[in-house]
Tab-separated table of C-alpha atoms in Angstrom:
chain	number	residue	atom	x	y	z
A	1	MET	CA	0.000	0.000	0.000
A	2	THR	CA	1.200	3.460	-0.785
A	3	ALA	CA	1.102	6.352	1.641
A	4	ALA	CA	-1.243	8.241	-0.704
A	5	PHE	CA	-3.663	5.301	-0.788
A	6	LEU	CA	-3.660	5.080	3.026
A	7	ALA	CA	-4.231	8.832	3.350
A	8	THR	CA	-7.190	8.634	0.949
A	9	CYS	CA	-8.705	5.708	2.887
A	10	LEU	CA	-8.358	7.575	6.178
A	11	ALA	CA	-9.950	10.709	4.690
A	12	LEU	CA	-12.888	8.658	3.389
A	13	LEU	CA	-13.320	6.963	6.774
A	14	ALA	CA	-13.298	10.315	8.590
A	15	ALA	CA	-15.796	11.737	6.095
A	16	ALA	CA	-18.105	8.735	6.535
A	17	GLN	CA	-18.104	9.201	10.313
A	18	THR	CA	-18.966	12.900	10.087
A	19	GLY	CA	-21.301	12.689	7.103
A	20	ALA	CA	-19.044	15.039	5.123
A	21	THR	CA	-18.030	14.570	1.522
A	22	PRO	CA	-14.264	14.759	1.073
A	23	SER	CA	-12.976	17.218	-1.447
A	24	PRO	CA	-10.492	15.658	-3.855
A	25	SER	CA	-8.764	19.022	-4.319
A	26	SER	CA	-8.135	19.604	-0.618
A	27	SER	CA	-5.021	17.954	0.725
A	28	ALA	CA	-5.448	18.942	4.376
A	29	ALA	CA	-8.637	17.911	6.154
A	30	PRO	CA	-10.000	20.207	8.875
A	31	PRO	CA	-9.171	19.084	12.401
A	32	ALA	CA	-11.457	16.352	13.654
A	33	CYS	CA	-14.140	17.438	16.110
A	34	SER	CA	-13.622	21.136	15.409
A	35	ALA	CA	-17.322	21.981	15.111
A	36	PRO	CA	-18.612	24.277	17.905
A	37	GLU	CA	-20.964	21.545	19.161
A	38	TYR	CA	-17.931	19.620	20.460
A	39	ARG	CA	-17.310	22.484	22.927
A	40	GLN	CA	-20.858	22.575	24.384
A	41	PHE	CA	-19.959	20.341	27.343
A	42	ASP	CA	-16.674	22.127	28.140
A	43	PHE	CA	-18.230	23.712	31.258
A	44	TRP	CA	-17.996	20.258	32.890
A	45	LEU	CA	-14.229	19.939	32.321
A	46	GLY	CA	-12.172	20.110	35.521
A	47	ASP	CA	-11.019	18.425	38.688
A	48	TRP	CA	-13.996	18.368	41.064
A	49	ASP	CA	-15.014	17.500	44.592
A	50	VAL	CA	-18.651	16.407	44.370
A	51	TYR	CA	-21.146	16.957	47.191
A	52	ASN	CA	-24.625	15.476	47.558
A	53	ALA	CA	-27.759	17.510	48.335
A	54	LYS	CA	-27.056	17.230	52.109
A	55	GLY	CA	-23.575	18.710	51.655
A	56	ALA	CA	-21.649	15.470	52.269
A	57	ARG	CA	-18.744	14.721	49.958
A	58	ALA	CA	-19.895	12.059	47.485
A	59	GLY	CA	-16.631	11.690	45.593
A	60	ARG	CA	-14.100	13.104	43.212
A	61	ASN	CA	-14.605	13.563	39.497
A	62	LEU	CA	-11.857	14.398	37.040
A	63	VAL	CA	-13.424	15.392	33.704
A	64	THR	CA	-10.963	15.661	30.823
A	65	ARG	CA	-10.934	16.203	27.089
A	66	GLU	CA	-9.506	13.164	25.254
A	67	TYR	CA	-8.913	11.698	21.802
A	68	GLY	CA	-7.919	14.864	20.012
A	69	GLY	CA	-10.704	16.922	21.585
A	70	CYS	CA	-13.453	14.560	20.402
A	71	VAL	CA	-14.406	13.089	23.793
A	72	VAL	CA	-15.207	14.463	27.242
A	73	GLN	CA	-14.197	11.681	29.633
A	74	GLU	CA	-15.349	11.444	33.231
A	75	HIS	CA	-13.167	9.664	35.816
A	76	TRP	CA	-15.313	9.081	38.948
A	77	THR	CA	-14.160	7.841	42.360
A	78	ALA	CA	-16.815	7.562	45.070
A	79	SER	CA	-16.151	8.606	48.664
A	80	GLY	CA	-16.642	6.048	51.406
A	81	THR	CA	-16.992	3.102	49.028
A	82	PRO	CA	-13.546	1.568	48.532
A	83	GLY	CA	-12.897	0.644	44.947
A	84	GLN	CA	-16.112	2.088	43.489
A	85	THR	CA	-15.093	3.881	40.329
A	86	GLY	CA	-16.621	4.689	36.976
A	87	SER	CA	-16.038	6.484	33.735
A	88	SER	CA	-18.183	8.031	31.066
A	89	PHE	CA	-17.349	8.856	27.480
A	90	ASN	CA	-19.271	11.802	26.054
A	91	THR	CA	-19.190	12.935	22.455
A	92	TRP	CA	-21.151	14.921	19.921
A	93	SER	CA	-22.717	12.689	17.253
A	94	PRO	CA	-22.855	14.728	14.026
A	95	GLY	CA	-25.077	12.184	12.266
A	96	LYS	CA	-27.696	12.247	15.043
A	97	ARG	CA	-27.099	15.943	15.860
A	98	GLN	CA	-27.016	15.139	19.581
A	99	TRP	CA	-24.701	14.218	22.437
A	100	HIS	CA	-24.112	10.636	23.509
A	101	GLN	CA	-22.810	9.295	26.834
A	102	THR	CA	-21.687	5.763	27.645
A	103	TRP	CA	-21.239	5.205	31.413
A	104	VAL	CA	-19.500	2.105	32.815
A	105	ASP	CA	-18.457	1.382	36.404
A	106	SER	CA	-16.799	-1.079	38.746
A	107	THR	CA	-20.158	-2.530	39.856
A	108	GLY	CA	-20.959	-3.704	36.321
A	109	GLY	CA	-23.168	-0.694	35.671
A	110	LEU	CA	-23.843	0.451	32.118
A	111	LEU	CA	-25.937	3.455	31.150
A	112	LEU	CA	-26.412	4.853	27.633
A	113	LEU	CA	-27.759	8.393	27.331
A	114	ASP	CA	-28.465	10.800	24.468
A	115	GLY	CA	-29.512	14.433	24.407
A	116	GLU	CA	-28.551	18.028	23.856
A	117	LEU	CA	-27.649	21.385	25.282
A	118	THR	CA	-30.938	23.115	26.115
A	119	GLY	CA	-31.114	26.569	27.687
A	120	GLY	CA	-27.482	26.342	28.800
A	121	ALA	CA	-27.931	22.905	30.467
A	122	MET	CA	-26.789	19.567	29.076
A	123	ILE	CA	-29.722	17.134	29.313
A	124	LEU	CA	-29.118	13.476	28.464
A	125	SER	CA	-31.573	10.614	28.892
A	126	GLY	CA	-31.951	6.924	28.185
A	127	ASP	CA	-33.831	3.781	29.155
A	128	LEU	CA	-32.722	0.763	31.191
A	129	ARG	CA	-34.521	-2.396	32.153
A	130	GLY	CA	-35.108	-2.550	35.911
A	131	ALA	CA	-34.667	-5.622	38.115
A	132	GLN	CA	-38.235	-6.767	37.433
A	133	GLY	CA	-37.919	-6.169	33.673
A	134	ALA	CA	-39.765	-2.857	33.581
A	135	THR	CA	-38.246	0.015	31.614
A	136	VAL	CA	-36.834	2.842	33.720
A	137	ARG	CA	-36.045	6.172	32.040
A	138	HIS	CA	-32.988	8.054	33.337
A	139	ARG	CA	-32.450	11.770	32.803
A	140	ILE	CA	-29.305	13.600	33.882
A	141	THR	CA	-29.012	17.378	33.691
A	142	TRP	CA	-25.740	19.279	34.110
A	143	SER	CA	-26.036	23.027	34.610
A	144	ARG	CA	-23.663	25.843	35.468
A	145	MET	CA	-23.890	27.434	38.875
A	146	GLY	CA	-22.161	30.529	40.234
A	147	GLU	CA	-18.578	30.444	41.531
A	148	GLY	CA	-17.485	28.007	38.797
A	149	LYS	CA	-19.633	25.170	40.175
A	150	VAL	CA	-21.731	22.676	38.209
A	151	ARG	CA	-24.923	20.931	39.324
A	152	GLN	CA	-25.714	17.374	38.251
A	153	LEU	CA	-29.319	16.304	38.738
A	154	TRP	CA	-29.979	12.616	37.995
A	155	GLU	CA	-33.631	11.600	37.900
A	156	SER	CA	-35.452	8.385	37.026
A	157	SER	CA	-38.996	7.607	35.953
A	158	ALA	CA	-40.751	4.250	36.037
A	159	ASP	CA	-43.887	5.633	34.351
A	160	GLN	CA	-42.507	6.851	31.008
A	161	GLY	CA	-41.734	10.348	32.268
A	162	ARG	CA	-45.021	11.226	33.949
A	163	SER	CA	-43.276	11.499	37.327
A	164	TRP	CA	-39.614	11.687	38.322
A	165	THR	CA	-37.611	10.601	41.369
A	166	THR	CA	-34.244	12.118	42.240
A	167	VAL	CA	-31.455	9.528	42.108
A	168	PHE	CA	-28.631	12.005	42.814
A	169	ASP	CA	-28.442	15.780	43.186
A	170	GLY	CA	-24.802	16.803	43.246
A	171	THR	CA	-22.750	19.969	43.254
A	172	TYR	CA	-19.355	19.950	41.561
A	173	VAL	CA	-16.889	22.260	43.319
A	174	PRO	CA	-13.502	22.916	41.693
A	175	ARG	CA	-10.706	21.235	43.679
A	176	PRO	CA	-8.040	23.604	45.013
A	177	ARG	CA	-4.966	23.703	42.809
A	178	PRO	CA	-1.700	22.733	44.483
């Protein structure tokens, strides 16, 4: 294989993933994930101490930008529960014109969410089967607060969104820099 052939294949693959049509006359493709939508969740980036609604420390969350700026990755460590960790991968999906999150954790948890930035808040939701087989809808909203803080409100509904129960209401406080 020649280098030119490989470069053409990579350009076609990148175009297929973004829905763009490559231009044969352009030799340099724009940087991946450079659309403004990829920056919509930047307010969540940081090193955070997370507190529950009662003010008790729930854990630490390091939220970073990864993979050439294409992914916002969450690195969660719970307080008081040795070994309980989790991570989410969040990215803008150009084909669907929405955000997607895949959450996985050390308890075997998996949660898939989709949504968008609405009124300055990131709102993602998705369905899971509960223990008895019923579908439970999850909705998580991240919103900016004053003093550089972020609120995460996680709600669930067992009745297709007619009523909601709070699963977690957390405040992200920036960790002091050394």
